[in-house]
Amino acid sequence: MRLFDTLTRETRELQPADGKTFGFYCCGPTVYGPAHIGNFRSFVLQDVLRRVLEVGGMRTKHVRNITDVDDKTICDSQAAGMPLTNFTTQWTERFHEDCRKLNCLPPHVEPSAVAHLPEQIAMIEALIEKGHAYASDDGSVYFRISSFSEYGRLARLDRQDLELGRTQNQRANADEYEKDSICDFVLWKARRREDGENFWPSPWGEGRPGWHLECSAMSLKYLGETFDMHSGGEDLKFPHHENEIAQSRCACDGQFALSWFHPTFLLVDGAKMSKSLKNLYTLDDLEKKGFTAAECRYVLVSAHYRKQLNFTFDSLHAAKEALGKLARAERELARAAGQEGAPSYKSLCGLEDFGVFAPAFVALNDDLNTAEALGQLFVGLRTATSEGGAGPNWRGLHAILAALGLILPGVAVVKAPPEAVALAEKRQEAREGKDWAAADRLRDELKELGWVVKDLREGYELEPV
RNA sequence: GGCGGCGUAGCCAAGUGGCCUAAGGCGACGGUUUGCAAAACCGUUAUUCGGCGGUUCGAAUCCGCCCGCCGCCUCCA
């Protein structure tokens, strides 16, 4: 597939450098609370990228870290009166649960930052040895950005401006830093009283790693000095990814990530999500409003990844309707093809004949155009049962759904309780006796119980309101 | 101040030089169906792409200016 590389700003064909497995690293969540739908835009799009590669027949190795030691996790675990590990474990489990609901494939490796301290310390040692880092009097270690000429390339920031503190926020925060240059960043943070029990030994004294370091150390361990792709939300470009590049390129001889994939921010009601605007939603919040994770995922893939996506409840409603339409069309196509259920994900990887849905897969392979692919999905459905073989079309449809990671709603997700079924049966009898008044009354009663009765050609169907 | 992006129908959103009198979804409206509804199904819904100029045989697509919106510049997916 072809994909835009954020570093070089070129659209290039993605090929594994080793000719076998496409290795990519994604910056994972900081586990100090539930992830919100903005976080999930990145994780879902990374998942779609992986799925498109795999459905296209490529092997992948997906590494995504868990940030379980940093300012926020330490601060919030103490506020909660819990040991750091217990605190982060609870939120890691919640993250996994949300990912499962969103139908995200688990990464092949999901390393924890706190479990990789030796690797991080080793990288700092290498950086000091090569003259790219220095220890300060208090036992912290900093990276010297003046030692890396390419610093600022990814974010397109001028290194001189950074070094001279010319950018907006640096002027305000200048006094907070005790280091040689204002923009040098911390690799190892000396132990402070407010860290409580959360400190570890190092050659520079007790302390903890800076948060940029973990991704460099763990990508090196699991993917090597040079690997195919690195991804994270656009806000991580600077400083996080810029710092990672500096660390990894200076500590090792490899090229680090060969390409970069940065999904753009999610907006809610036209504005960046924030607690103060009360537009920050978790999956749980959406579920309480009656929307499923599958519907959320549909919205998250409904726009191109390089465009800001405006998330609204109208779009969630549209997603619900669209998924229902897809599900009905799939059942019709399955009948025409004489198929039941869904083919396994594995059986769809490497599929060659997408039938009438070929244009949808072309769109996905063209810079991950998920919006175009969804459009082509519906275009294909108009002719899927009539044109060509229903069998290949049915498999092609499922391959596109698998690539997007969409789950279609089943016919009876929730079973109606016996009392609702009893009312529905009574209404059916009344209808057959043409007692319309009684039938309408029973319909109202069912509605009060929380069920809507839908009359079919033969019989009826109950759905929750 | 520096960097990046966006503006396409009521809403969401593809398309980035000719197949575009602009895909698709939602909504709305009309019809079929129905005891009536709901659901479902079928159809209609932008001669036009923020504004004004320019380049071109040809522009939503390229260039210039203007207007409006958003993001990043060391907490951030």
Coordinates of C-alpha atoms (C1' of nucleotides) in Angstrom, one line a residue:
Chain A
M1 CA 0.0 0.0 0.0
R2 CA 1.0 3.6 -0.5
L3 CA 1.2 5.9 2.5
F4 CA 2.2 9.4 3.3
D5 CA 5.3 9.7 5.4
T6 CA 5.2 12.6 7.8
L7 CA 8.9 13.0 7.9
T8 CA 9.7 13.3 4.2
R9 CA 6.2 14.4 3.2
E10 CA 6.2 11.9 0.4
T11 CA 3.7 9.2 -0.4
R12 CA 5.5 5.9 -0.8
E13 CA 4.9 2.2 -1.2
L14 CA 5.1 0.4 2.1
Q15 CA 7.4 -2.6 2.0
P16 CA 9.1 -4.4 4.8
A17 CA 12.8 -3.5 4.7
D18 CA 13.8 -7.1 5.5
G19 CA 11.4 -8.3 2.7
K20 CA 9.4 -10.4 5.2
T21 CA 7.7 -8.7 8.1
F22 CA 6.6 -5.1 8.4
G23 CA 7.7 -3.9 11.8
F24 CA 6.0 -0.9 13.3
Y25 CA 6.0 0.8 16.7
C26 CA 3.1 2.8 18.1
C27 CA 3.2 5.1 21.1
G28 CA 0.7 3.5 23.5
P29 CA -1.4 5.0 26.2
T30 CA -0.4 6.5 29.5
V31 CA -2.4 4.4 31.9
Y32 CA -3.6 6.8 34.5
G33 CA -7.3 6.9 33.6
P34 CA -9.7 5.7 30.9
A35 CA -8.6 6.5 27.4
H36 CA -10.9 8.9 25.5
I37 CA -12.2 8.7 21.9
G38 CA -9.4 11.0 20.8
N39 CA -6.8 8.5 22.0
F40 CA -8.7 5.8 20.2
R41 CA -8.7 7.6 16.9
S42 CA -5.0 7.0 16.8
F43 CA -5.1 3.4 18.0
V44 CA -8.0 2.5 15.7
L45 CA -6.3 4.0 12.7
Q46 CA -3.1 2.2 13.5
D47 CA -5.1 -1.0 13.8
V48 CA -6.7 -0.3 10.3
L49 CA -3.3 0.2 8.8
R50 CA -2.1 -3.1 10.2
R51 CA -5.3 -4.8 9.0
V52 CA -5.0 -3.4 5.5
L53 CA -1.4 -4.6 5.2
E54 CA -2.4 -8.1 6.5
V55 CA -5.5 -8.4 4.4
G56 CA -3.2 -7.5 1.5
G57 CA -1.0 -10.5 2.4
M58 CA 1.8 -8.9 4.3
R59 CA 3.2 -10.1 7.6
T60 CA 3.4 -7.5 10.4
K61 CA 5.0 -7.1 13.8
H62 CA 3.1 -4.5 15.8
V63 CA 4.7 -3.2 19.0
R64 CA 2.8 -0.8 21.2
N65 CA 4.0 0.3 24.6
I66 CA 2.2 0.9 27.9
T67 CA 3.5 4.1 29.6
D68 CA 3.2 3.1 33.3
V69 CA 5.8 5.4 34.8
D70 CA 5.7 9.1 34.4
D71 CA 4.6 12.3 36.2
K72 CA 0.9 11.6 35.7
T73 CA 0.9 7.9 36.7
I74 CA 3.0 8.6 39.8
C75 CA 1.0 11.7 40.8
D76 CA -2.4 10.1 40.3
S77 CA -1.5 6.8 41.9
Q78 CA -0.5 8.7 45.0
A79 CA -3.7 10.7 45.0
A80 CA -5.6 7.3 44.8
G81 CA -3.5 6.0 47.7
M82 CA -2.4 3.0 45.6
P83 CA 1.0 1.5 44.7
L84 CA 2.0 2.6 41.2
T85 CA 1.9 -1.0 39.8
N86 CA -1.6 -1.7 41.1
F87 CA -2.8 1.7 39.8
T88 CA -1.4 1.2 36.3
T89 CA -2.5 -2.4 36.1
Q90 CA -6.1 -1.4 36.7
W91 CA -6.0 1.2 33.9
T92 CA -4.1 -1.1 31.6
E93 CA -6.9 -3.7 32.0
R94 CA -9.5 -1.1 31.3
F95 CA -7.6 -0.1 28.2
H96 CA -7.4 -3.7 27.0
E97 CA -11.2 -4.0 27.5
D98 CA -11.9 -0.9 25.5
C99 CA -9.6 -2.1 22.7
R100 CA -11.4 -5.4 22.6
K101 CA -14.8 -3.7 22.4
L102 CA -13.4 -1.5 19.5
N103 CA -12.3 -4.7 17.7
C104 CA -8.6 -3.7 17.8
L105 CA -6.2 -6.5 17.2
P106 CA -3.8 -6.9 20.2
P107 CA -0.3 -5.8 19.3
H108 CA 2.2 -8.6 18.9
V109 CA 4.3 -7.1 21.7
E110 CA 3.0 -4.7 24.3
P111 CA 6.0 -3.8 26.5
S112 CA 5.7 -1.9 29.8
A113 CA 8.0 1.0 30.4
V114 CA 8.6 0.2 34.1
A115 CA 9.6 -3.3 33.1
H116 CA 12.4 -2.0 30.7
L117 CA 14.5 0.1 33.0
P118 CA 17.8 -1.8 32.3
E119 CA 17.3 -1.1 28.6
Q120 CA 16.6 2.5 29.2
I121 CA 19.6 2.9 31.5
A122 CA 21.8 1.2 28.9
M123 CA 20.7 3.7 26.3
I124 CA 21.5 6.7 28.5
E125 CA 25.0 5.2 29.1
A126 CA 25.5 4.9 25.4
L127 CA 24.4 8.5 24.9
I128 CA 26.8 9.8 27.6
E129 CA 29.6 7.8 26.2
K130 CA 29.1 9.2 22.8
G131 CA 28.9 12.8 24.1
H132 CA 25.2 13.3 23.5
A133 CA 24.1 13.5 27.1
Y134 CA 25.4 14.8 30.4
A135 CA 24.6 14.4 34.1
S136 CA 23.6 17.5 36.1
D137 CA 24.6 18.1 39.7
D138 CA 21.3 16.8 41.1
G139 CA 21.7 13.4 39.5
S140 CA 19.5 14.0 36.5
V141 CA 20.7 13.3 32.9
Y142 CA 19.9 15.5 29.9
F143 CA 20.2 15.0 26.2
R144 CA 22.2 17.8 24.5
I145 CA 20.2 18.7 21.4
S146 CA 23.1 20.8 20.0
S147 CA 24.9 17.5 19.5
F148 CA 22.3 16.3 16.9
S149 CA 22.1 18.4 13.8
E150 CA 18.8 17.0 12.6
Y151 CA 16.9 17.9 15.7
G152 CA 13.6 19.6 14.8
R153 CA 13.3 18.1 11.3
L154 CA 10.2 16.0 12.0
A155 CA 8.2 18.9 13.6
R156 CA 9.8 21.4 11.2
L157 CA 11.0 23.5 14.0
D158 CA 14.1 25.5 13.8
R159 CA 16.8 24.2 16.1
Q160 CA 18.4 27.6 16.5
D161 CA 15.0 29.0 17.7
L162 CA 14.6 26.1 20.1
E163 CA 18.1 26.5 21.5
L164 CA 17.7 30.2 21.9
G165 CA 14.4 29.8 23.5
R166 CA 12.6 31.8 20.9
T167 CA 9.4 29.7 20.7
Q168 CA 6.3 30.8 22.5
N169 CA 6.1 28.6 25.5
Q170 CA 9.8 28.5 26.3
R171 CA 9.9 32.1 27.2
A172 CA 7.3 31.5 29.9
N173 CA 8.8 28.4 31.2
A174 CA 12.5 29.3 31.0
D175 CA 13.3 29.3 34.7
E176 CA 11.9 25.9 35.3
Y177 CA 14.9 24.2 33.8
E178 CA 18.3 23.5 35.3
K179 CA 20.3 22.4 32.2
D180 CA 22.9 23.6 29.8
S181 CA 20.4 24.6 27.1
I182 CA 16.8 25.5 27.5
C183 CA 15.6 22.8 25.1
D184 CA 17.8 19.9 26.3
F185 CA 15.4 17.3 27.5
V186 CA 15.6 14.9 30.4
L187 CA 16.6 11.3 30.1
W188 CA 16.8 10.5 33.8
K189 CA 15.0 12.4 36.5
A190 CA 16.7 12.5 39.9
R191 CA 14.6 11.2 42.8
R192 CA 12.3 13.9 44.3
R193 CA 10.3 13.7 47.5
E194 CA 7.0 13.9 45.7
D195 CA 7.8 10.7 43.8
G196 CA 7.3 8.7 47.0
E197 CA 8.4 5.1 46.6
N198 CA 8.7 5.4 42.9
F199 CA 12.4 5.5 42.3
W200 CA 15.0 3.1 40.9
P201 CA 18.8 2.9 41.2
S202 CA 21.0 4.0 38.4
P203 CA 24.6 5.0 37.8
W204 CA 23.6 8.6 38.4
G205 CA 21.8 7.9 41.6
E206 CA 18.1 7.1 42.4
G207 CA 15.5 8.4 40.1
R208 CA 13.3 7.4 37.2
P209 CA 13.4 7.6 33.4
G210 CA 12.2 10.6 31.4
W211 CA 9.1 9.7 29.4
H212 CA 10.6 10.0 25.9
L213 CA 13.2 7.3 26.6
E214 CA 11.0 4.3 26.9
C215 CA 9.9 4.3 23.2
S216 CA 13.5 4.5 22.0
A217 CA 14.7 1.7 24.3
M218 CA 11.8 -0.7 23.6
S219 CA 11.6 -0.2 19.9
L220 CA 15.3 -1.0 19.8
K221 CA 14.7 -4.2 21.8
Y222 CA 11.7 -5.5 19.8
L223 CA 12.3 -4.1 16.3
G224 CA 16.0 -3.3 16.1
E225 CA 18.0 -0.2 15.2
T226 CA 16.2 0.3 11.9
F227 CA 12.5 -0.6 11.5
D228 CA 9.7 0.2 9.0
M229 CA 7.4 2.6 10.7
H230 CA 6.7 4.6 13.8
S231 CA 3.3 6.0 14.7
G232 CA 1.5 8.2 17.2
G233 CA -0.9 11.1 17.4
E234 CA 0.1 14.3 15.7
D235 CA 0.7 16.0 19.0
L236 CA 3.5 13.6 19.7
K237 CA 5.5 14.8 16.8
F238 CA 7.0 17.4 19.1
P239 CA 8.6 17.0 21.4
H240 CA 8.1 13.2 21.9
H241 CA 9.0 11.8 18.5
E242 CA 11.6 14.4 17.9
N243 CA 13.3 13.4 21.1
E244 CA 13.0 9.7 20.2
I245 CA 14.7 10.3 16.9
A246 CA 17.5 12.1 18.7
Q247 CA 18.0 9.4 21.3
S248 CA 17.9 6.5 18.9
R249 CA 19.9 7.9 16.1
C250 CA 22.6 9.1 18.5
A251 CA 22.7 5.9 20.7
C252 CA 22.6 3.5 17.8
D253 CA 24.0 3.2 14.3
G254 CA 20.7 2.4 12.6
Q255 CA 18.3 4.7 10.9
F256 CA 15.5 4.3 13.5
A257 CA 12.0 4.5 11.9
L258 CA 12.0 4.5 8.1
S259 CA 8.7 6.2 7.9
W260 CA 6.2 8.0 10.2
F261 CA 2.4 7.7 10.4
H262 CA 0.7 10.5 12.3
P263 CA -3.1 10.4 12.5
T264 CA -4.6 13.9 13.0
F265 CA -6.5 15.1 16.0
L266 CA -10.1 14.4 16.7
L267 CA -12.3 17.4 17.4
V268 CA -15.6 17.2 19.3
D269 CA -18.3 19.6 18.2
G270 CA -15.7 21.6 16.4
A271 CA -13.2 22.0 19.2
K272 CA -10.3 20.1 20.7
M273 CA -11.5 17.8 23.5
S274 CA -10.9 19.1 27.0
K275 CA -12.4 18.6 30.4
S276 CA -13.2 22.3 30.7
L277 CA -15.3 22.2 27.5
K278 CA -17.1 19.1 28.7
N279 CA -16.6 17.5 25.3
L280 CA -14.2 14.7 26.4
Y281 CA -15.8 11.3 26.0
T282 CA -14.7 7.8 26.9
L283 CA -16.2 4.7 25.4
D284 CA -18.1 4.3 28.6
D285 CA -19.7 7.7 28.2
L286 CA -20.9 6.8 24.7
E287 CA -22.3 3.5 25.9
K288 CA -24.2 5.3 28.6
K289 CA -25.8 7.4 25.9
G290 CA -26.8 4.2 24.0
F291 CA -24.0 4.0 21.4
T292 CA -21.8 0.9 20.9
A293 CA -18.1 0.7 20.5
A294 CA -18.7 -0.6 16.9
E295 CA -20.6 2.6 16.1
C296 CA -17.7 4.7 17.6
R297 CA -15.2 2.8 15.5
Y298 CA -17.3 3.5 12.4
V299 CA -17.2 7.3 13.1
L300 CA -13.4 7.1 13.8
V301 CA -12.8 5.6 10.3
S302 CA -15.3 7.7 8.5
A303 CA -12.8 10.5 7.7
H304 CA -9.4 10.4 6.2
Y305 CA -6.6 10.1 8.9
R306 CA -4.8 13.2 7.8
K307 CA -7.9 15.4 8.2
Q308 CA -9.2 16.6 11.5
L309 CA -12.3 14.6 12.3
N310 CA -15.2 16.4 13.9
F311 CA -16.9 13.9 16.2
T312 CA -20.6 14.6 16.9
F313 CA -23.5 12.7 18.3
D314 CA -25.2 13.2 14.9
S315 CA -22.3 11.3 13.3
L316 CA -22.7 8.5 15.9
H317 CA -26.4 8.3 15.0
A318 CA -25.5 8.2 11.3
A319 CA -23.0 5.4 12.1
K320 CA -25.6 3.4 13.8
E321 CA -28.0 3.6 10.8
A322 CA -25.2 2.9 8.3
L323 CA -24.0 -0.2 10.2
G324 CA -27.6 -1.5 10.3
K325 CA -27.9 -1.0 6.5
L326 CA -24.6 -2.8 6.0
A327 CA -25.8 -5.7 8.2
R328 CA -29.0 -6.1 6.2
A329 CA -27.2 -6.0 2.9
E330 CA -24.7 -8.5 4.2
R331 CA -27.4 -11.0 5.2
E332 CA -29.0 -10.7 1.8
L333 CA -25.7 -11.2 0.1
A334 CA -24.9 -14.2 2.3
R335 CA -28.2 -15.8 1.3
A336 CA -27.5 -15.2 -2.3
A337 CA -24.1 -16.8 -1.9
G338 CA -25.4 -19.6 0.3
Q339 CA -23.1 -18.7 3.1
E340 CA -23.6 -18.3 6.9
G341 CA -21.6 -16.5 9.6
A342 CA -18.4 -14.7 8.6
P343 CA -15.1 -16.0 7.2
S344 CA -12.2 -16.0 9.6
Y345 CA -9.9 -13.0 9.6
K346 CA -7.0 -15.3 8.8
S347 CA -8.8 -16.8 5.8
L348 CA -9.2 -13.2 4.4
C349 CA -5.5 -12.3 4.6
G350 CA -4.1 -12.5 1.1
L351 CA -7.5 -12.6 -0.6
E352 CA -7.1 -12.0 -4.3
D353 CA -10.6 -11.6 -5.6
F354 CA -12.6 -8.8 -3.9
G355 CA -15.4 -9.0 -6.4
V356 CA -17.3 -5.8 -6.7
F357 CA -15.6 -4.5 -3.6
A358 CA -12.2 -4.2 -5.3
P359 CA -12.4 -0.4 -5.5
A360 CA -12.9 -0.3 -1.7
F361 CA -9.6 -2.2 -1.2
V362 CA -7.9 0.0 -3.7
A363 CA -9.0 3.1 -1.7
L364 CA -7.6 1.6 1.5
N365 CA -4.3 0.9 -0.2
D366 CA -4.2 4.5 -1.4
D367 CA -2.9 6.4 1.6
L368 CA -5.5 4.6 3.8
N369 CA -8.5 6.3 2.4
T370 CA -11.1 4.9 4.8
A371 CA -13.8 7.4 3.8
E372 CA -13.5 6.5 0.1
A373 CA -13.5 2.8 1.1
L374 CA -16.8 3.2 3.0
G375 CA -18.3 5.0 0.0
Q376 CA -17.2 2.1 -2.3
L377 CA -18.6 -0.4 0.2
F378 CA -22.1 1.0 -0.3
V379 CA -21.6 1.4 -4.1
G380 CA -20.6 -2.2 -4.3
L381 CA -23.7 -3.4 -2.3
R382 CA -26.0 -2.0 -5.0
T383 CA -24.8 -4.6 -7.5
A384 CA -23.3 -7.3 -5.2
T385 CA -26.2 -9.7 -5.5
S386 CA -26.7 -9.3 -9.2
E387 CA -23.3 -8.9 -10.7
G388 CA -20.8 -11.7 -11.0
G389 CA -20.7 -14.4 -8.4
A390 CA -22.3 -13.7 -5.1
G391 CA -19.6 -15.9 -3.5
P392 CA -16.6 -13.7 -4.3
N393 CA -18.6 -10.6 -3.6
W394 CA -19.5 -12.0 -0.2
R395 CA -15.9 -12.8 0.6
G396 CA -14.8 -9.4 -0.7
L397 CA -17.3 -7.6 1.5
H398 CA -16.1 -9.4 4.6
A399 CA -12.5 -8.7 3.6
I400 CA -13.2 -4.9 3.5
L401 CA -15.1 -5.1 6.8
A402 CA -12.1 -7.0 8.3
A403 CA -9.7 -4.4 7.0
L404 CA -11.7 -1.6 8.5
G405 CA -12.3 -3.7 11.6
L406 CA -16.1 -3.1 11.5
I407 CA -18.5 -5.3 13.3
L408 CA -22.0 -5.6 12.0
P409 CA -24.8 -5.7 14.5
G410 CA -26.4 -9.1 14.8
V411 CA -30.2 -9.6 14.4
A412 CA -30.9 -10.3 18.1
V413 CA -28.2 -8.9 20.2
V414 CA -30.4 -8.6 23.2
K415 CA -33.1 -11.2 23.9
A416 CA -36.5 -9.8 24.9
P417 CA -37.6 -10.9 28.4
P418 CA -40.5 -13.4 28.7
E419 CA -43.1 -10.7 29.7
A420 CA -42.3 -8.7 26.6
V421 CA -42.6 -11.8 24.4
A422 CA -45.9 -12.6 26.1
L423 CA -47.3 -9.2 25.3
A424 CA -46.1 -9.5 21.7
E425 CA -47.8 -12.8 21.4
K426 CA -51.0 -11.4 22.7
R427 CA -50.8 -8.5 20.3
Q428 CA -50.2 -10.9 17.4
E429 CA -53.4 -12.8 18.4
A430 CA -55.3 -9.5 18.6
R431 CA -54.1 -8.6 15.1
E432 CA -55.1 -11.9 13.7
G433 CA -58.6 -11.3 15.2
K434 CA -58.5 -7.8 13.7
D435 CA -58.9 -6.3 17.2
W436 CA -56.9 -3.2 16.3
A437 CA -57.6 -1.3 19.5
A438 CA -56.2 -4.1 21.7
A439 CA -53.2 -4.5 19.4
D440 CA -52.3 -0.9 19.6
R441 CA -52.8 -0.9 23.4
L442 CA -50.4 -3.9 23.7
R443 CA -47.9 -2.1 21.4
D444 CA -47.9 0.9 23.8
E445 CA -47.5 -1.5 26.8
L446 CA -44.5 -3.0 25.1
K447 CA -43.0 0.4 24.5
E448 CA -43.3 1.1 28.2
L449 CA -41.4 -2.1 28.9
G450 CA -38.7 -0.7 26.6
W451 CA -39.4 -2.8 23.4
V452 CA -40.4 -1.8 19.9
V453 CA -42.3 -4.4 17.9
K454 CA -41.6 -4.5 14.2
D455 CA -44.1 -6.4 12.0
L456 CA -42.5 -8.6 9.4
R457 CA -44.2 -10.2 6.4
E458 CA -44.7 -13.2 8.7
G459 CA -44.6 -12.7 12.4
Y460 CA -42.7 -9.9 14.2
E461 CA -39.4 -8.9 15.7
L462 CA -38.7 -7.2 19.1
E463 CA -36.0 -4.6 19.4
P464 CA -35.0 -2.5 22.4
V465 CA -36.2 1.2 22.1
Chain B
rG1 C1' 6.0 35.4 16.2
rG2 C1' 7.3 30.3 13.8
rC3 C1' 5.3 25.7 11.7
rG4 C1' 1.2 22.7 9.7
rG5 C1' -3.8 21.9 8.1
rC6 C1' -8.8 23.0 6.7
rG7 C1' -13.3 25.7 4.3
rU8 C1' -17.5 20.6 -1.0
rA9 C1' -25.6 20.0 -0.2
rG10 C1' -29.5 20.7 6.4
rC11 C1' -25.3 17.5 8.9
rC12 C1' -20.9 14.1 8.3
rA13 C1' -17.6 13.2 4.2
rA14 C1' -14.7 11.4 -0.6
rG15 C1' -12.8 13.6 -4.9
rU16 C1' -6.9 17.6 -5.8
rG17 C1' -6.4 19.5 -13.9
rG18 C1' -10.8 16.6 -18.6
rC19 C1' -14.7 9.9 -17.0
rC20 C1' -17.3 15.8 -11.8
rU21 C1' -23.9 19.1 -14.5
rA22 C1' -19.1 16.3 -7.6
rA23 C1' -18.9 9.2 -4.5
rG24 C1' -21.0 7.5 -0.1
rG25 C1' -23.6 7.8 4.7
rC26 C1' -27.2 10.5 7.9
rG27 C1' -31.4 13.6 7.6
rA28 C1' -35.5 15.5 4.9
rC29 C1' -39.2 14.8 1.2
rG30 C1' -42.2 11.5 -2.2
rG31 C1' -43.7 6.5 -3.2
rU32 C1' -44.3 0.9 -2.3
rU33 C1' -45.8 -2.0 1.8
rU34 C1' -49.0 -1.9 6.3
rG35 C1' -55.5 -2.3 9.7
rC36 C1' -52.8 2.3 11.2
rA37 C1' -47.9 3.0 12.6
rA38 C1' -42.9 1.5 13.1
rA39 C1' -39.3 -1.2 10.3
rA40 C1' -38.0 -2.4 5.4
rC41 C1' -37.6 -1.4 0.3
rC42 C1' -37.5 2.2 -4.1
rG43 C1' -36.9 7.2 -5.8
rU44 C1' -35.8 12.7 -5.2
rU45 C1' -32.5 15.9 -2.7
rA46 C1' -25.0 20.6 -4.9
rU47 C1' -25.1 23.1 -13.1
rU48 C1' -21.8 23.6 -8.0
rC49 C1' -17.1 23.2 -4.6
rG50 C1' -15.5 30.2 1.4
rG51 C1' -14.8 35.2 -1.8
rC52 C1' -12.4 37.8 -5.8
rG53 C1' -8.9 37.7 -9.6
rG54 C1' -5.3 34.8 -12.7
rU55 C1' -3.0 30.5 -15.5
rU56 C1' -5.2 26.8 -19.0
rC57 C1' -8.6 24.5 -24.8
rG58 C1' -10.5 22.9 -19.9
rA59 C1' -10.1 24.3 -12.5
rA60 C1' -13.6 22.0 -6.7
rU61 C1' -8.7 20.6 -8.2
rC62 C1' -2.8 24.9 -10.1
rC63 C1' -1.2 30.3 -8.8
rG64 C1' -2.1 35.2 -6.1
rC65 C1' -4.7 38.0 -2.7
rC66 C1' -8.7 38.3 0.8
rC67 C1' -12.2 36.2 4.5
rG68 C1' -13.3 32.4 8.1
rC69 C1' -12.0 28.0 11.1
rC70 C1' -8.6 24.4 13.6
rG71 C1' -4.0 22.2 15.4
rC72 C1' 1.4 22.2 17.1
rC73 C1' 5.6 25.3 19.2
rU74 C1' 8.4 20.7 25.7
rC75 C1' 1.0 17.7 29.9
rC76 C1' -1.3 15.8 25.4
rA77 C1' -3.5 10.2 20.8

